Amino acid sequence: MTPGFCKFAFVMLAIGWYLIRYKYARRSNRTPVLRSARGPRETALLAISLTGLGVIPLFYVATGIPHFSAYAPWPVQGWLGLVFAAVSLLMFQLTHRALGRNWSVSLDVREDHRLVTDGVYRRVRHPMYSAFWLWAVAQALLLPNWVAGFSGIIGFGILFFGRVAREERLMLETFGEPYREYMSRTYRVIPMIF
């Protein structure tokens, strides 16, 4: 697989992500927010993640910069990246479909918010984060550049570790014992691991 095709695959991943997110954002934005944990910290975490998963890699795809951190990829790397990208988009679509109007880009509780525990949420509490971890791995595999390739893991990692505990507190405050029970029988991101 050529580096050009890998860059094309990454751009398609970004476009796929945008199309999925746009469709569900339009729907969920019509549902009023009852409670929110938005603020400067949340805004900064989202900006860091967007920079690592979008700005830096797309700048690299368009310009080849930074040149100093490019490396020769190993032959199967692009194919693995393509698999991770496809699984990431599938997981992303499934999580949005399961959440429906409950979805929010930030830490929000919407009117008539319900606790989703079926489908892709049956074993994992945060499959949306799973999808983004898969994206970050796909990015590292598709873009043979130490900075652009791995900026997604760093950027999303900062968001994840800076946010997931706050999100779970918000869910506990909103749903109480049903969420506590749900936590006891599920994993955060990867079944049987984390």
Short mmCIF file of C-alpha atoms in Angstrom, two decimals:
data_model
loop_
_atom_site.label_atom_id
_atom_site.label_comp_id
_atom_site.label_asym_id
_atom_site.label_seq_id
_atom_site.Cartn_x
_atom_site.Cartn_y
_atom_site.Cartn_z
CA MET A 1 0.00 0.00 0.00
CA THR A 2 1.47 3.35 -1.02
CA PRO A 3 1.90 6.31 1.35
CA GLY A 4 -0.41 8.32 -0.92
CA PHE A 5 -3.18 5.76 -0.55
CA CYS A 6 -2.65 5.70 3.24
CA LYS A 7 -3.03 9.49 3.34
CA PHE A 8 -6.18 9.18 1.22
CA ALA A 9 -7.53 6.54 3.62
CA PHE A 10 -6.91 8.86 6.56
CA VAL A 11 -8.76 11.70 4.83
CA MET A 12 -11.67 9.31 4.16
CA LEU A 13 -11.66 8.38 7.86
CA ALA A 14 -11.93 12.07 8.77
CA ILE A 15 -14.71 12.66 6.23
CA GLY A 16 -16.59 9.56 7.43
CA TRP A 17 -16.30 10.75 11.02
CA TYR A 18 -17.61 14.20 10.06
CA LEU A 19 -20.59 12.81 8.12
CA ILE A 20 -21.61 10.52 10.97
CA ARG A 21 -21.19 13.22 13.59
CA TYR A 22 -23.02 15.88 11.54
CA LYS A 23 -26.11 13.74 11.11
CA TYR A 24 -26.45 12.98 14.81
CA ALA A 25 -25.42 16.47 15.98
CA ARG A 26 -28.31 17.98 14.03
CA ARG A 27 -30.74 15.62 15.73
CA SER A 28 -29.41 15.90 19.26
CA ASN A 29 -29.08 19.70 19.15
CA ARG A 30 -32.87 19.90 18.93
CA THR A 31 -33.14 18.29 22.39
CA PRO A 32 -32.62 20.78 25.23
CA VAL A 33 -29.68 20.32 27.63
CA LEU A 34 -30.80 20.00 31.25
CA ARG A 35 -27.38 19.74 32.87
CA SER A 36 -23.90 20.37 31.58
CA ALA A 37 -20.32 20.04 32.79
CA ARG A 38 -18.98 22.28 30.03
CA GLY A 39 -16.41 24.90 30.86
CA PRO A 40 -12.87 26.02 30.08
CA ARG A 41 -11.35 22.66 31.00
CA GLU A 42 -13.76 20.76 28.74
CA THR A 43 -13.14 23.21 25.89
CA ALA A 44 -9.37 22.82 26.28
CA LEU A 45 -9.59 19.01 26.32
CA LEU A 46 -11.73 18.99 23.17
CA ALA A 47 -9.32 21.40 21.43
CA ILE A 48 -6.30 19.25 22.34
CA SER A 49 -8.02 16.11 21.03
CA LEU A 50 -9.11 17.83 17.81
CA THR A 51 -5.57 19.09 17.27
CA GLY A 52 -4.09 15.60 17.67
CA LEU A 53 -6.73 13.72 15.71
CA GLY A 54 -7.43 16.30 13.03
CA VAL A 55 -5.37 19.45 12.70
CA ILE A 56 -1.85 18.00 12.88
CA PRO A 57 -2.49 14.91 10.72
CA LEU A 58 -4.47 16.79 8.07
CA PHE A 59 -1.76 19.46 7.92
CA TYR A 60 0.77 16.65 7.43
CA VAL A 61 -1.35 15.05 4.70
CA ALA A 62 -1.61 18.39 2.88
CA THR A 63 2.02 19.54 3.27
CA GLY A 64 4.24 16.63 4.34
CA ILE A 65 5.37 18.75 7.30
CA PRO A 66 7.06 17.92 9.64
CA HIS A 67 9.56 16.26 7.30
CA PHE A 68 12.12 15.47 10.02
CA SER A 69 9.85 12.92 11.69
CA ALA A 70 8.97 10.85 8.62
CA TYR A 71 9.98 7.19 8.56
CA ALA A 72 9.73 4.28 6.14
CA PRO A 73 6.61 2.25 6.96
CA TRP A 74 6.72 -1.52 7.12
CA PRO A 75 4.74 -3.28 4.36
CA VAL A 76 1.64 -4.39 6.28
CA GLN A 77 1.29 -1.16 8.26
CA GLY A 78 -1.09 0.54 5.82
CA TRP A 79 -3.38 -2.49 5.61
CA LEU A 80 -3.58 -2.68 9.40
CA GLY A 81 -4.32 1.03 9.49
CA LEU A 82 -7.14 0.54 7.02
CA VAL A 83 -8.67 -2.21 9.18
CA PHE A 84 -8.45 -0.07 12.33
CA ALA A 85 -9.98 2.88 10.45
CA ALA A 86 -12.91 0.78 9.21
CA VAL A 87 -13.59 -0.68 12.66
CA SER A 88 -13.32 2.81 14.17
CA LEU A 89 -15.97 4.18 11.81
CA LEU A 90 -18.24 1.19 12.41
CA MET A 91 -17.95 1.61 16.18
CA PHE A 92 -18.49 5.36 15.82
CA GLN A 93 -21.69 4.80 13.81
CA LEU A 94 -23.00 2.17 16.25
CA THR A 95 -22.45 4.40 19.28
CA HIS A 96 -24.18 7.37 17.69
CA ARG A 97 -27.10 5.18 16.60
CA ALA A 98 -27.45 3.72 20.11
CA LEU A 99 -27.30 7.12 21.81
CA GLY A 100 -29.60 8.92 19.39
CA ARG A 101 -30.70 12.25 20.86
CA ASN A 102 -28.79 11.51 24.08
CA TRP A 103 -25.50 12.13 22.29
CA SER A 104 -23.51 15.29 22.94
CA VAL A 105 -20.00 16.37 21.99
CA SER A 106 -19.54 17.51 25.58
CA LEU A 107 -20.59 16.34 29.01
CA ASP A 108 -24.32 17.07 28.83
CA VAL A 109 -27.51 15.50 30.11
CA ARG A 110 -30.41 16.17 27.77
CA GLU A 111 -34.13 16.35 28.34
CA ASP A 112 -35.62 12.83 28.59
CA HIS A 113 -32.07 11.43 28.76
CA ARG A 114 -32.08 7.68 29.21
CA LEU A 115 -29.34 5.31 30.27
CA VAL A 116 -28.29 3.27 27.22
CA THR A 117 -27.10 -0.22 28.19
CA ASP A 118 -27.91 -2.31 25.14
CA GLY A 119 -26.32 -2.90 21.75
CA VAL A 120 -22.73 -1.69 21.61
CA TYR A 121 -23.14 -0.45 25.22
CA ARG A 122 -23.88 -3.92 26.57
CA ARG A 123 -20.30 -4.69 27.65
CA VAL A 124 -18.54 -1.34 27.30
CA ARG A 125 -19.61 1.91 29.01
CA HIS A 126 -17.71 4.19 26.62
CA PRO A 127 -17.65 2.67 23.12
CA MET A 128 -17.38 6.18 21.66
CA TYR A 129 -13.99 6.42 23.35
CA SER A 130 -13.17 2.96 22.00
CA ALA A 131 -13.89 4.29 18.51
CA PHE A 132 -11.55 7.23 19.05
CA TRP A 133 -8.77 4.97 20.39
CA LEU A 134 -9.18 2.88 17.23
CA TRP A 135 -8.98 6.08 15.16
CA ALA A 136 -5.77 7.08 16.96
CA VAL A 137 -4.20 3.68 16.25
CA ALA A 138 -5.35 3.84 12.61
CA GLN A 139 -3.78 7.28 12.33
CA ALA A 140 -0.47 6.03 13.75
CA LEU A 141 -0.48 3.16 11.25
CA LEU A 142 -1.61 5.13 8.18
CA LEU A 143 0.67 8.14 8.59
CA PRO A 144 4.37 7.17 8.70
CA ASN A 145 5.40 10.25 10.61
CA TRP A 146 6.30 10.19 14.30
CA VAL A 147 4.61 13.54 14.97
CA ALA A 148 1.52 13.40 12.73
CA GLY A 149 0.96 9.67 13.20
CA PHE A 150 1.15 9.64 16.98
CA SER A 151 -0.42 13.04 17.70
CA GLY A 152 -3.82 11.33 17.81
CA ILE A 153 -2.81 8.96 20.59
CA ILE A 154 -1.41 11.85 22.61
CA GLY A 155 -4.23 14.31 21.89
CA PHE A 156 -7.05 11.87 22.47
CA GLY A 157 -5.24 10.33 25.44
CA ILE A 158 -5.20 13.72 27.15
CA LEU A 159 -8.94 14.12 26.52
CA PHE A 160 -9.74 10.59 27.67
CA PHE A 161 -7.76 10.64 30.91
CA GLY A 162 -8.86 14.20 31.66
CA ARG A 163 -12.53 13.51 31.09
CA VAL A 164 -13.70 9.92 31.62
CA ALA A 165 -13.85 10.07 35.43
CA ARG A 166 -15.84 13.34 35.28
CA GLU A 167 -18.22 11.78 32.77
CA GLU A 168 -18.81 8.78 35.00
CA ARG A 169 -19.47 11.07 38.00
CA LEU A 170 -22.05 12.96 35.91
CA MET A 171 -23.73 9.68 34.96
CA LEU A 172 -23.75 8.54 38.61
CA GLU A 173 -25.29 11.84 39.70
CA THR A 174 -27.90 11.58 36.93
CA PHE A 175 -28.83 7.88 37.06
CA GLY A 176 -27.68 6.80 40.53
CA GLU A 177 -27.89 3.11 41.38
CA PRO A 178 -28.79 1.89 37.86
CA TYR A 179 -25.54 3.42 36.57
CA ARG A 180 -23.55 2.00 39.51
CA GLU A 181 -24.92 -1.45 38.69
CA TYR A 182 -24.13 -0.91 35.01
CA MET A 183 -20.55 0.02 35.95
CA SER A 184 -20.19 -3.19 37.96
CA ARG A 185 -20.96 -5.40 34.96
CA THR A 186 -19.18 -3.50 32.16
CA TYR A 187 -15.72 -2.34 31.17
CA ARG A 188 -14.80 1.25 30.43
CA VAL A 189 -13.36 0.92 26.91
CA ILE A 190 -12.20 -2.60 25.99
CA PRO A 191 -14.08 -5.73 27.09
CA MET A 192 -12.13 -7.86 29.58
CA ILE A 193 -9.19 -5.44 29.63
CA PHE A 194 -10.01 -1.88 30.66
#
